[in-house]
Short mmCIF file of C-alpha atoms in Angstrom, two decimals:
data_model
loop_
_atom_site.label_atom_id
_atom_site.label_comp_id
_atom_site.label_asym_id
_atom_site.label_seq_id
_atom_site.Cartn_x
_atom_site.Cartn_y
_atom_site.Cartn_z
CA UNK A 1 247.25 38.41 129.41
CA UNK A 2 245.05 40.99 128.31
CA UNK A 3 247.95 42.95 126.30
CA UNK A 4 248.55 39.18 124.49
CA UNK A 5 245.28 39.61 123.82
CA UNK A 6 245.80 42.77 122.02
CA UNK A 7 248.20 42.21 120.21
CA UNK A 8 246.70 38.69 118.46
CA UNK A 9 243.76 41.38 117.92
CA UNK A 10 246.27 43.86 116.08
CA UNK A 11 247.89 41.48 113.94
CA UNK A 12 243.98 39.56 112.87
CA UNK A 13 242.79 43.54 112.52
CA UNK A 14 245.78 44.13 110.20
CA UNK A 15 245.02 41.55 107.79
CA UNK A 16 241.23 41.88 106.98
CA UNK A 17 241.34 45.35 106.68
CA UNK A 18 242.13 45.65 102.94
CA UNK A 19 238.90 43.33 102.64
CA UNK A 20 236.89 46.29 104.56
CA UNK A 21 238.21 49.06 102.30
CA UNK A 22 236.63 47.20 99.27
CA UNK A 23 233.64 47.65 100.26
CA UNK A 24 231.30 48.97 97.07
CA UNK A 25 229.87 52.05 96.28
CA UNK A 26 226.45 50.57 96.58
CA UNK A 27 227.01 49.42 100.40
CA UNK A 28 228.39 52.70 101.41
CA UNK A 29 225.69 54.87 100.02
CA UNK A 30 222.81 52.65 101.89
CA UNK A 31 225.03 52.62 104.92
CA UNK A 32 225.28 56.53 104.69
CA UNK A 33 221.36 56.81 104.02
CA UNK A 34 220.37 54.68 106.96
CA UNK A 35 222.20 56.80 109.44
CA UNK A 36 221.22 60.09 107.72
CA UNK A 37 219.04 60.85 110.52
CA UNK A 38 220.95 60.04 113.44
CA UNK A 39 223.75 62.16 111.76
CA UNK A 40 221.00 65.26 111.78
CA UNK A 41 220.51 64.31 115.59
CA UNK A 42 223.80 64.37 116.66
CA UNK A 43 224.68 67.55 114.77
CA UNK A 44 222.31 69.03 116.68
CA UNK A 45 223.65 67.69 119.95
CA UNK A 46 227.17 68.72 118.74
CA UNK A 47 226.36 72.23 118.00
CA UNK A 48 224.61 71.99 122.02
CA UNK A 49 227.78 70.88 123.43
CA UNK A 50 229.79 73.39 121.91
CA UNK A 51 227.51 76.38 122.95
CA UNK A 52 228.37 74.88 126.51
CA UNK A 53 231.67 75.02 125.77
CA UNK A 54 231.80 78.54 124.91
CA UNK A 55 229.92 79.47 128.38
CA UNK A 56 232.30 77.46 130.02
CA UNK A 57 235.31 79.54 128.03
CA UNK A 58 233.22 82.65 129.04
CA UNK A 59 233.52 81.98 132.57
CA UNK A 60 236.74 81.61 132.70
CA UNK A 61 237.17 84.62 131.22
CA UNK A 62 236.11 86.53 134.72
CA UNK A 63 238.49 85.59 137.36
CA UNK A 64 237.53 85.80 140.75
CA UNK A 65 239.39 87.47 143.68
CA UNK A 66 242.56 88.54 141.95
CA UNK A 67 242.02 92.00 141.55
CA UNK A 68 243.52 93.17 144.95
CA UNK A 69 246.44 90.81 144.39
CA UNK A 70 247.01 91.77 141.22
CA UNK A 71 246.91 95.82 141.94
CA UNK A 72 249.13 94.75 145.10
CA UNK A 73 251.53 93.16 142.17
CA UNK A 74 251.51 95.79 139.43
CA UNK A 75 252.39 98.41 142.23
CA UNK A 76 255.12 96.38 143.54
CA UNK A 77 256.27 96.01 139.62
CA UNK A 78 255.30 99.62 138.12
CA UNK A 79 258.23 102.54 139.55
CA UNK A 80 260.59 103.78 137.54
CA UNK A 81 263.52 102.50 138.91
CA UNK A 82 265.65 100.65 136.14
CA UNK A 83 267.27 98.16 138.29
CA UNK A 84 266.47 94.33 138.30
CA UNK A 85 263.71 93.89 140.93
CA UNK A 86 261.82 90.29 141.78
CA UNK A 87 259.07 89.60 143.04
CA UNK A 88 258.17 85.63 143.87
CA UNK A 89 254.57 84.75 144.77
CA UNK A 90 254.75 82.15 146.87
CA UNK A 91 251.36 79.94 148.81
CA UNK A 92 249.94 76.55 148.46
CA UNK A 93 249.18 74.62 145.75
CA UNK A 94 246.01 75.83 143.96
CA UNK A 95 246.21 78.85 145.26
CA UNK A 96 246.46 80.79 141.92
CA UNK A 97 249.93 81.68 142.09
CA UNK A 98 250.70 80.89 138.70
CA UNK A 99 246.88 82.39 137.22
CA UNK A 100 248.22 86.09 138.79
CA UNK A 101 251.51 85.77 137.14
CA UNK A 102 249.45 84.60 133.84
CA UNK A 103 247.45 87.59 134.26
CA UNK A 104 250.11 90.12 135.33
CA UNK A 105 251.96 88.62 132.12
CA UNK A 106 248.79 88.95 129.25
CA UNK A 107 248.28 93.26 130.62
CA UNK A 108 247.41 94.66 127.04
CA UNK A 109 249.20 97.82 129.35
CA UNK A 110 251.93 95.76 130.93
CA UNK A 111 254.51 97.22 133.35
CA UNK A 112 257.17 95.95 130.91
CA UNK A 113 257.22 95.98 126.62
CA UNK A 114 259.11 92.70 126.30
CA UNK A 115 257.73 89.96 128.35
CA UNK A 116 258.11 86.18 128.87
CA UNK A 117 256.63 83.37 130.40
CA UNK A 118 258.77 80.34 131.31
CA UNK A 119 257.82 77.50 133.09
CA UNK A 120 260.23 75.59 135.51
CA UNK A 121 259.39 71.82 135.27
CA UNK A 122 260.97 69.83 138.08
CA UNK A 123 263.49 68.53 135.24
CA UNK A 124 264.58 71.38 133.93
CA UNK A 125 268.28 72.50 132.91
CA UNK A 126 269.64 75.71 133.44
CA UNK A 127 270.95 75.68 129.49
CA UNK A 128 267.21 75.58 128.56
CA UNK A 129 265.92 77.90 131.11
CA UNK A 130 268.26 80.52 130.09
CA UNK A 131 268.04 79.95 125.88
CA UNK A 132 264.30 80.56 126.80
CA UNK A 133 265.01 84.10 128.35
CA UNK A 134 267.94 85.29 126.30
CA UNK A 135 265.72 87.30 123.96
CA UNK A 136 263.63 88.88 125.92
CA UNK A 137 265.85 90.64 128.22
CA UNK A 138 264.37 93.09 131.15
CA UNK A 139 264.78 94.20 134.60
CA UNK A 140 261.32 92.84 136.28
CA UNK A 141 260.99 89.26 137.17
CA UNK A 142 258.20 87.23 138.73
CA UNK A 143 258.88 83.95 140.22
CA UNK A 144 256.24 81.42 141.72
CA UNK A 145 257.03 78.88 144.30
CA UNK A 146 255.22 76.66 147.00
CA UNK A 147 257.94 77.15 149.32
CA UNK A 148 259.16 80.17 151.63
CA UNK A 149 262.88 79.18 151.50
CA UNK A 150 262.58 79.51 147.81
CA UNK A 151 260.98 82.78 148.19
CA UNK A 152 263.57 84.58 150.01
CA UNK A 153 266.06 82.98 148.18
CA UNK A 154 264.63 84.77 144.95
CA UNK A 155 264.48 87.29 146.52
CA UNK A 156 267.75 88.40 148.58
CA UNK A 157 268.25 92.22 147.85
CA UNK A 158 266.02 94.84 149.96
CA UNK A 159 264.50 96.19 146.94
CA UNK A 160 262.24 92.60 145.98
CA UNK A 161 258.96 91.36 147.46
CA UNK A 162 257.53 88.57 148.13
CA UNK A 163 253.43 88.34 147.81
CA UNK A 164 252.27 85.72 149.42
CA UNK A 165 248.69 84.18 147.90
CA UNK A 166 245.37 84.47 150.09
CA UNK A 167 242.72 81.79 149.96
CA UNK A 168 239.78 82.86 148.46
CA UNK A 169 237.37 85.15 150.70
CA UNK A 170 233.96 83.45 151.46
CA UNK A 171 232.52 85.75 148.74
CA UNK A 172 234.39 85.25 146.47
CA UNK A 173 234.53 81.66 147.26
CA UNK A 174 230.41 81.40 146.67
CA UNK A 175 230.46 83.67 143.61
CA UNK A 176 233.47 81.10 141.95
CA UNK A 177 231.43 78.35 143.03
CA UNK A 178 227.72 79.23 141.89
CA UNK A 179 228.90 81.17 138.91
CA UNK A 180 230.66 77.98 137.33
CA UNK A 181 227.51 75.62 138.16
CA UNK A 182 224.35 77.73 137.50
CA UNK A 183 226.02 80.90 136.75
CA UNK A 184 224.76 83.26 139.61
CA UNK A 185 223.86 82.13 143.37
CA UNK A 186 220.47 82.98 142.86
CA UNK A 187 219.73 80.59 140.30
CA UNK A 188 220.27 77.79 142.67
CA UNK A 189 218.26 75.36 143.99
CA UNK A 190 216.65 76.27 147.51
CA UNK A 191 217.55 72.76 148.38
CA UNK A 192 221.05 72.98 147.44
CA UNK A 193 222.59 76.31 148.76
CA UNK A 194 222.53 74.42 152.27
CA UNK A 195 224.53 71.52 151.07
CA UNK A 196 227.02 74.38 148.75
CA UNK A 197 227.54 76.34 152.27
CA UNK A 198 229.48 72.39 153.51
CA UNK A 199 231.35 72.01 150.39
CA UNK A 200 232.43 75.58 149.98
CA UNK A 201 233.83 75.29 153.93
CA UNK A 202 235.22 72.28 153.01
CA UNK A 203 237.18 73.72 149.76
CA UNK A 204 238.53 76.26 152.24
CA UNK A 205 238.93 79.46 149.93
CA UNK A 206 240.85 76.86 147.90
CA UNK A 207 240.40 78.06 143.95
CA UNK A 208 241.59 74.94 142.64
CA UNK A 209 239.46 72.65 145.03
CA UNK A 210 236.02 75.30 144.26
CA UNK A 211 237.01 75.17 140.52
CA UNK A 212 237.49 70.98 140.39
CA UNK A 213 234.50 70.39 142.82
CA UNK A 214 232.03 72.94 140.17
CA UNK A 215 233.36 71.03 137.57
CA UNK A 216 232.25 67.79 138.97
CA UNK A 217 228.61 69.44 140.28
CA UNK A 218 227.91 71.01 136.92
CA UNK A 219 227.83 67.85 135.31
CA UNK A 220 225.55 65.92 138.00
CA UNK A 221 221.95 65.90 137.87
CA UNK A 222 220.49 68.38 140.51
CA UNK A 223 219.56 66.00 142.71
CA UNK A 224 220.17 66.58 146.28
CA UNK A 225 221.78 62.75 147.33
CA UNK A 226 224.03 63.09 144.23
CA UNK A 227 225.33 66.44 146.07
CA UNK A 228 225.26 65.17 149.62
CA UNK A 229 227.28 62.21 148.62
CA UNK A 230 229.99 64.18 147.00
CA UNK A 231 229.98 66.78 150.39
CA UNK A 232 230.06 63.47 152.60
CA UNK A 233 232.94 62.25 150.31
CA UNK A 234 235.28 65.04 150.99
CA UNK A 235 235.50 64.39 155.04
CA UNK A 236 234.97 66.33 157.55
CA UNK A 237 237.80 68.40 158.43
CA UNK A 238 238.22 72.31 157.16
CA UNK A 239 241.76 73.00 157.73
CA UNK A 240 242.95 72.54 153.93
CA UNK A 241 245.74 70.65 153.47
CA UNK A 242 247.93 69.02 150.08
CA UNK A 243 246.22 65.68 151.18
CA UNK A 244 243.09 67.38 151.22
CA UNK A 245 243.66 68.75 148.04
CA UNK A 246 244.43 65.25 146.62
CA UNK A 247 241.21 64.06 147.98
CA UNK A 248 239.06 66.66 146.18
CA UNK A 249 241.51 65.98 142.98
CA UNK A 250 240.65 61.93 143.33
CA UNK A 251 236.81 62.38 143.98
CA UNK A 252 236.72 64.52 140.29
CA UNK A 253 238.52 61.05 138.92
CA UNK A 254 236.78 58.62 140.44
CA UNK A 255 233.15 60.36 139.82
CA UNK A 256 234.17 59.91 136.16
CA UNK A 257 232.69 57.23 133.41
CA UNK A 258 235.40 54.48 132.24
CA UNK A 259 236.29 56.22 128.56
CA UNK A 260 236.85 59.80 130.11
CA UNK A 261 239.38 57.80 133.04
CA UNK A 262 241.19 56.61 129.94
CA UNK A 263 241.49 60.14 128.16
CA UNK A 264 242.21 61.51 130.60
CA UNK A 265 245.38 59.56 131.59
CA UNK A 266 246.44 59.62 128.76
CA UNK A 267 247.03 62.85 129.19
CA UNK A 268 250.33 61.77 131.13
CA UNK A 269 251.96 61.04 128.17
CA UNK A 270 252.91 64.48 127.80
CA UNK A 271 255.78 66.53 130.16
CA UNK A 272 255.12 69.14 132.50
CA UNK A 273 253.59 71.82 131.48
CA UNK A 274 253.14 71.18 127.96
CA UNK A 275 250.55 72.85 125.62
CA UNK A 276 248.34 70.07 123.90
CA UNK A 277 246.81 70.55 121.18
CA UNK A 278 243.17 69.59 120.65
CA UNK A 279 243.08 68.31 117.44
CA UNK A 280 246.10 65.90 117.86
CA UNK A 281 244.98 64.49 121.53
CA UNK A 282 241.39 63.81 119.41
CA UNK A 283 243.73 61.78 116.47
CA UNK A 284 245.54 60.20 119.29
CA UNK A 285 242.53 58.84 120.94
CA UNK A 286 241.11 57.59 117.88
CA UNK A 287 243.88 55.84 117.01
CA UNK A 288 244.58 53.93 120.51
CA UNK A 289 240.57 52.93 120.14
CA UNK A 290 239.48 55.16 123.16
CA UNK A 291 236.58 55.79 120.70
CA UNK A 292 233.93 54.23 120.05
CA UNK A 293 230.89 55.45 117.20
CA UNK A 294 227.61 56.11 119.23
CA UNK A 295 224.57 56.67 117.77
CA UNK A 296 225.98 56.82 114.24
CA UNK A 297 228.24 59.61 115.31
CA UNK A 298 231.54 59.62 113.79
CA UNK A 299 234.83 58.99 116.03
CA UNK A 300 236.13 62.45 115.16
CA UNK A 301 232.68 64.25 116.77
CA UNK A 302 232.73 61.51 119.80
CA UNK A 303 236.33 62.55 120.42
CA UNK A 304 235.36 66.44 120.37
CA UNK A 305 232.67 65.91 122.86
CA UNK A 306 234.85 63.64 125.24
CA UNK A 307 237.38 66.38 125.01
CA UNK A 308 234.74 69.16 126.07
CA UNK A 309 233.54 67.07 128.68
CA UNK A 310 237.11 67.32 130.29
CA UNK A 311 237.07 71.12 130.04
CA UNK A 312 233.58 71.34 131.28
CA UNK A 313 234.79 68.94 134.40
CA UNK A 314 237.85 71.50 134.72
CA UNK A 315 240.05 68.51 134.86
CA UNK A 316 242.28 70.08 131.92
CA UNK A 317 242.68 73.52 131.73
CA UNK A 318 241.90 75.73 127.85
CA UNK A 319 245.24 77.11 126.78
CA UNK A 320 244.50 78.36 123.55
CA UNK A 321 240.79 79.48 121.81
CA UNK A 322 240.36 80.06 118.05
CA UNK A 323 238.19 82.93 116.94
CA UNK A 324 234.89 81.69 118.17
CA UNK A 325 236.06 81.32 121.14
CA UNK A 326 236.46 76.95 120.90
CA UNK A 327 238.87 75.48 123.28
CA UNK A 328 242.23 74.66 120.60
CA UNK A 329 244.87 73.95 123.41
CA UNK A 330 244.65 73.15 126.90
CA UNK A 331 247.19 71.97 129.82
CA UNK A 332 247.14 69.78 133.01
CA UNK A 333 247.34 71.39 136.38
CA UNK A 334 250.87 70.12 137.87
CA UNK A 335 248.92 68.64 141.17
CA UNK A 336 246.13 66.92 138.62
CA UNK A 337 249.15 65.63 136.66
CA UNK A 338 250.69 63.96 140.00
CA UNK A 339 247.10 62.39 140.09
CA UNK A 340 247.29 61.26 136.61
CA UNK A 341 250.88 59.54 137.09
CA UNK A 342 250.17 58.19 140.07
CA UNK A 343 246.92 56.21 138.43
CA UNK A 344 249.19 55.30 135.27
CA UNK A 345 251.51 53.84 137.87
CA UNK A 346 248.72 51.69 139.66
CA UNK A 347 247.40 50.37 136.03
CA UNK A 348 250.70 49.89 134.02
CA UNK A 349 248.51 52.51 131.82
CA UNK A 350 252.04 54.19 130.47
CA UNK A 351 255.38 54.47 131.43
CA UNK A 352 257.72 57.79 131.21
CA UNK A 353 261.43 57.77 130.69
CA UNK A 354 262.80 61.22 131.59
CA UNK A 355 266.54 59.73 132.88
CA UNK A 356 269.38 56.98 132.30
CA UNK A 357 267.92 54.86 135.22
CA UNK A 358 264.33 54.99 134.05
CA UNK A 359 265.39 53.49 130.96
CA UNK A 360 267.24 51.07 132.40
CA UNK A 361 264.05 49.52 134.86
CA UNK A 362 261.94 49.04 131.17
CA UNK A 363 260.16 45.82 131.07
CA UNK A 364 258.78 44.01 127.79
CA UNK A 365 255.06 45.02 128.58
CA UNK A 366 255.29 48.85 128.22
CA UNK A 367 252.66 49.92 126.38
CA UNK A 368 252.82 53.12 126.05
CA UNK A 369 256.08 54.84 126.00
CA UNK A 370 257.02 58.73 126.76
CA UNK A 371 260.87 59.30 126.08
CA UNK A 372 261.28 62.74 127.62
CA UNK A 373 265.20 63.07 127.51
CA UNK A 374 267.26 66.17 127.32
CA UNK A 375 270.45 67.64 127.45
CA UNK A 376 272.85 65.16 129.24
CA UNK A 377 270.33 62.81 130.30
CA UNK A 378 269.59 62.40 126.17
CA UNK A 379 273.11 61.71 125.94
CA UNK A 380 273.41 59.50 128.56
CA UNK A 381 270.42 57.89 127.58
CA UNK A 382 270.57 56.65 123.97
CA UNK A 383 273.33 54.72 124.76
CA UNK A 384 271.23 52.72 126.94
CA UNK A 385 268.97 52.80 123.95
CA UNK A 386 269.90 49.78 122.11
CA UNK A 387 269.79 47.55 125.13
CA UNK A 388 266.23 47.39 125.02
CA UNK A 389 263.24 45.41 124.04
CA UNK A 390 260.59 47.57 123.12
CA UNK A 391 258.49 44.99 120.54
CA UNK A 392 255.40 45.23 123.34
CA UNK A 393 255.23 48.97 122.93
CA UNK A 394 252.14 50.18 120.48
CA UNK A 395 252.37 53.80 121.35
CA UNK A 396 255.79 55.94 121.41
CA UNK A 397 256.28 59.55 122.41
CA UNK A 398 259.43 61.35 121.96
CA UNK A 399 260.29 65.28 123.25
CA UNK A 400 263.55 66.12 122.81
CA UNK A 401 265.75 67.30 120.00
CA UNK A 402 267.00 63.44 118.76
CA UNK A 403 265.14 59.78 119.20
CA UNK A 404 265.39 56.42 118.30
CA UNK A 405 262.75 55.14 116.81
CA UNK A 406 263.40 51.97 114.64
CA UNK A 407 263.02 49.61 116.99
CA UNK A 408 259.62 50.58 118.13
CA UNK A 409 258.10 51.68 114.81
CA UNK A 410 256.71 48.40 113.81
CA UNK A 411 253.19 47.77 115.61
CA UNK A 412 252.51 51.26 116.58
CA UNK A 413 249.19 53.31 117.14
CA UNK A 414 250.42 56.44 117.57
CA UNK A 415 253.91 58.22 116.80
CA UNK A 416 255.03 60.97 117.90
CA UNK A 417 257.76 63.50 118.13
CA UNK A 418 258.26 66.93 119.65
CA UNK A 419 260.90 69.28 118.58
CA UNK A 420 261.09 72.81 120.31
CA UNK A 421 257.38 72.44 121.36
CA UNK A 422 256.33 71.93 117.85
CA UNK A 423 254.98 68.07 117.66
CA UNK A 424 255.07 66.08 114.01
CA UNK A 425 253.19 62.79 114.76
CA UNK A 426 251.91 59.48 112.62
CA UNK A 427 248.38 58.04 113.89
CA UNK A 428 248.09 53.76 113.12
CA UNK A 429 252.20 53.67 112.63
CA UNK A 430 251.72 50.19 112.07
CA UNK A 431 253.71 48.87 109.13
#
């Protein structure tokens, strides 16, 4: 009912807003001299949030207990032997496997000249994987993998390694911790280093869990029931575990306010591993009217500061900075993405199609569509295509190198297509 609803709104919206837009001069200039003041106000507050946002890309910056892993993995890399060698990291996830392979990769003094970094989606094709290495050819490969079958099987001949990650040691576990929240342990709280001691056993050396459960802290009051009820919320047991994980991943989602829930899954519209950019997520959640003006702030700054407030939560991760250091890009963790899709899936929030048979199961109240076809399943797919009703669909995503979008053009919020990363995109579609 409440997507009927929408769409009687769309179609009423469409037709008085060519009354709006001739609005006078006269009215516009009072409007803009009323809320003069607030606009000063909020500037202010802007130019606050983004100073916390720099911090917050500051202490990223200094990674925590990698060093000995990361000598251990430049040694096992740097001899002079010209023959291929791998080496797979391999632990739990959140471990960090894939940070120390990030920071083995972005050496200024690497062990290699030509490098590359190439993630492996769980729908990958070997065609794709291999166009991605082809040009940058070498003999020293890193690989990164939950399991230990996968491990060895990487890495068969007696001259690779396999590293496996370390949980975090306690110290290193408080300085993570109390570094992200009040940026040293001694600038916390007497009367909450008791109640950090019971979360930090509970995280269990985990960087992930330490990083998402800061996240969450840093933006609480400090107020000692807010913290207790977060440490009571995470159970009692200490042996970590993926479900534990999930817990701590779930508590950060739940702890959130309503408009940063619906950001932030809407942050599954996008595949695996894929580098967002800043700007068009902001457009995007304009345009599905996730935004609302407050305080005579305009949507654009309102987006920015629910965008930061993600970052700052460590539920997305920075990707990219410009030159002062601002957050331009930024990913999903792969176990915060299960999260994501597995909320989407409980509130019909979006639906994916990365096969033949997902297209196939499409019902007339998708909302939000992400077509995420390639190679044979692309094929495959688009002749499925025309089978389709699609008129209930107001926002379409496409990655992949063809799409059909006719049928789903009319009504749209946002579309968008991806071509070899590179995204081209129309905000309010509707024609």
């Amino acid at each position: 009912m409440s997507y009927d609803i929408e769409n009687i709104i769309d179609d009423f919206g469409g037709k008085i807003v060519e009354k709006n837009e001739m609005e006078g001069l006269a009215k516009k200039t009072v409007r803009f001299l009323k809320t003069f003041r607030a606009r000063y106000q909020i500037a202010g507050q802007i130019e606050g949030i983004n100073k916390l946002v720099l911090e917050t890309s500051d202490r990223r910056n200094s990674l925590v207990g990698l060093k000995v892993p990361t000598d251990e993995l430049v040694d096992m890399l740097n001899d002079k032997e010209m023959h291929l060698k791998v080496v797979s990291i391999v632990g739990f996830g959140g471990l960090g496997k894939t940070t120390l392979a990030n920071e083995i990769y972005r050496q200024p003094d690497g062990v290699v000249e030509c490098r590359a970094f190439v993630p492996v989606t769980q729908r990958h094709t070997i065609q794709k994987l291999i166009r991605s290495l082809l040009s940058e050819l070498g003999s020293r490969v890193i690989t990164t993998t939950r399991i230990h079958d996968v491990a060895k099987a990487c890495c068969s001949h007696p001259r690779d390694y396999i590293l496996e990650m370390k949980p975090l040691s306690d110290e290193d576990s408080r300085r993570l911790f109390f570094n992200r929240i009040f940026n040293s342990e001694e600038a916390c709280p007497r009367q909450l280093r008791d109640i950090s001691t019971e979360i930090l056993r509970k995280c269990d050396g985990m960087p992930l869990a330490i990083i998402t459960i800061s996240g969450m802290l840093a933006s609480e009051r400090l107020d000692q029931q807010d913290w207790e009820h977060i440490r009571n919320s995470l159970g009692s047991g200490t042996n970590f575990t993926l479900k534990g994980m999930r817990k701590i991943l779930d508590l950060s989602y739940k702890n959130l306010p309503p408009h940063l829930k619906t950001c932030l899954l809407y942050l599954g519209m996008y595949p695996e591993d894929f580098e967002i950019q800043r700007h068009h997520l902001e457009l995007q959640w304009i345009a599905e009217g996730f935004i609302s003006k407050e305080n005579g702030q305009d949507v654009e700054n309102v987006a920015r500061s629910y965008f930061n407030e993600l970052v700052n939560r460590s539920l997305i991760q920075p990707a990219g900075f410009d030159n002062c250091g601002l957050v331009t890009h930024c990913k999903v963790h792969d176990m915060m993405r299960d999260l994501i899709l597995c909320k989407c899936a409980e509130e019909n929030f979006l639906t994916i199609v990365d096969g033949p048979q997902a297209i196939t199961k499409l019902d007339n109240k998708v909302r939000r569509l992400s077509l995420q076809l390639h190679g044979d399943d692309e094929t495959n797919g688009m002749k499925l295509w025309g089978n389709i009703s699609l008129s209930q669909v107001r926002t379409f995503m496409t990655f992949g190198g063809r799409e059909e979008i006719k049928k789903v053009q009319e009504g749209l919020n946002v579309l968008q297509k991806s071509k070899n990363g590179k995204l081209t995109q129309s905000h309010n579609a509707k024609s």
